[in-house]
């Protein structure tokens, strides 16, 4: 494989644990900014800036993030909602005093709050191009801070949550582990103290607006206002706890102690817990009530002088307008050449996610810790007991990736880090019930398009979930199967053209599983940018994912096929109604009616037509499996009419025969497949053979002859990658205002350009964007077809853009030649796991 290395992945070997940081981890000097980070394409889209690190927290449990600057700034504690804010009172700090030397103390972020608070604190110096003060490294779910050139001791903080492949318990836990390693490389003792402070934010993470108005953004997408109760700490209080050798603080609210009876605890109510270990070799100090909105001197004065705290026990509740925090500090002395490890556990218990008023779900972790919101200490205690085993489990399931000698580090890094979205993408994971014994799961399409599990996007972006947590993957597809027969006649206006449409037609495959302000899994088709009832790829996408999820999880779960079969039949029959000329293939309508939803396709299209043929093949394969089932193999209460089943298969075969007779002849131009039969466009569409990728993936008959597929791949590579990137740096691009340095690295594959790499329409949106997930999907397809060098070349280009351009841990849907991006924290880029699947023949990664 290509050994290009588009990002800097070499952590500094400061402390002994630095050697344990995998060489493939992404790294960046602490606090060093970006010269030219990507910026958002549209002002209405979210752009938090480049300071993002690997998230902490279990799937659907709420999560938080600590950036390469050292600040805690990413707050997804409220299910499906996003807050990006440096909360200075939530922080680590270090005190150091060598024997007979001066003391120094730093809060371990390179930038303090911008509101003027905590002015008494000394902030850690940021790295510069000339001098590194340390390195942040990340290989999700683990990340590390290694500090250098400031302190005499060598400090490393490893942080992680128990994200374990194939695990449906610990992976849901709301906990972050921080293990500090302090090493003394000098010839004299050094006293070190490590402090963890935390503001009591109980009650903050819920929307003040219980029925926010849904409006249409300037790009045609629906949105609603989110007003968290940020800073509203009235009734919050903190307690010091001594639990044998475990000590720390819990952060609570008076309301959370009131028994809600049969009602769920109010959203945002619950607990935080800070925990460490008391033993004879260390001193532990605490402060249960300090003011994080002040100058911070009430905490910093003692800590900066001697590394201790006042041991103040004050559990008075905060008054209106008052904010409070708690803190614990561990002080110890390390002798020359010695090393000490200090663990800190941060846990939270906010058991309820509220969507629209009255629609509440318990989170998956409550199946193991209860639902009263008073389990944070128990969660932290569990973490303290098991974190070594959790880390070993993470290392074990990642080992086949990390230790693979023929894969470049950048590929390993991108593969593992792109899983971040399963935590940070507004993920939901509900408590188990009889219907869903492992709960229901969902991830947002992205933070700008806040609706769950967009089916066209997850056709590419669900491979990580499929390979690592297959039961969660199948729960998502079951939710679509349940939704397909249903109708929702609610009228609404379509953002793209202002036309009127109903929300959901019976048997139409929904685009998504709903949004955080309504009722996910039940109220589907939230997006109204396009009329998704008219989309020509969604039914095919559904059928292909049903068969894929069955086949690639062992081909044994026939009950899953039974659960989905009725919806398979309904979705295909509905899609066939768009075959207006009776040739077997549904036509595109001239509106953007597929995943490229700003791109008009007319008549039979290469993209949708190929997916249709692949879906028919998949449906026939599913039907034959059902025919082979003995009567006692069917779930209790479920029966199949063999005559009706055979009639369905005969119908699908008839449609398939018709479609195959049309597809190639109608679309083939001698080198590749035309965009469609009706627009007259000469654009080379990069993803024209997605259907072929899926038939090969599932062992089904090819959509097109292999020679034609190879010719199409070579045409796409030449036009959409080689020539497009050449065009971007040439005179014609500069005339369009595209200022791209001649030595700039390649962007990746554009969605659709003319054969010479130029745009058909310089003002077009989707055709000229480089879609990160589409590129990874293309790479998987090209690998299938034997184009390894080209596949890894485009993958390296996109990984390099993400992780060198300040887009890490917020990977967007699209990047452009103008150094802009669109739709951050996107689901589709997890298609990089399709590349893994093709290379390894879908070998699972699990903890045994």
PDB file of C-alpha atoms in Angstrom, residues 51-56 63-67 70-76 84-85 136 159 198:
ATOM      1  CA  UNK A  51     -10.015  23.069  18.757  1.00  0.00           C
ATOM      2  CA  UNK A  52     -11.537  19.598  18.954  1.00  0.00           C
ATOM      3  CA  UNK A  53     -10.192  16.497  20.668  1.00  0.00           C
ATOM      4  CA  UNK A  54     -11.378  12.925  21.044  1.00  0.00           C
ATOM      5  CA  UNK A  55     -14.688  12.771  22.962  1.00  0.00           C
ATOM      6  CA  UNK A  56     -15.087  11.108  26.344  1.00  0.00           C
ATOM      7  CA  UNK A  63     -20.218  13.047  26.234  1.00  0.00           C
ATOM      8  CA  UNK A  64     -17.658  15.804  26.638  1.00  0.00           C
ATOM      9  CA  UNK A  65     -14.461  16.749  24.874  1.00  0.00           C
ATOM     10  CA  UNK A  66     -11.051  18.086  25.873  1.00  0.00           C
ATOM     11  CA  UNK A  67      -9.208  19.852  23.079  1.00  0.00           C
ATOM     12  CA  UNK A  70      -6.279  21.307  27.215  1.00  0.00           C
ATOM     13  CA  UNK A  71      -9.691  22.860  27.825  1.00  0.00           C
ATOM     14  CA  UNK A  72     -12.966  21.011  28.291  1.00  0.00           C
ATOM     15  CA  UNK A  73     -15.080  22.639  25.610  1.00  0.00           C
ATOM     16  CA  UNK A  74     -17.437  20.096  24.025  1.00  0.00           C
ATOM     17  CA  UNK A  75     -20.665  19.340  25.896  1.00  0.00           C
ATOM     18  CA  UNK A  76     -23.099  16.772  24.514  1.00  0.00           C
ATOM     19  CA  UNK A  84     -19.187  24.219  22.432  1.00  0.00           C
ATOM     20  CA  UNK A  85     -17.859  26.377  25.261  1.00  0.00           C
ATOM     21  CA  UNK A 136      -1.740  15.952  22.448  1.00  0.00           C
ATOM     22  CA  UNK A 159      -7.784   9.567  29.148  1.00  0.00           C
ATOM     23  CA  UNK A 198     -15.272  20.731  38.194  1.00  0.00           C
TER      24      UNK A 198
END
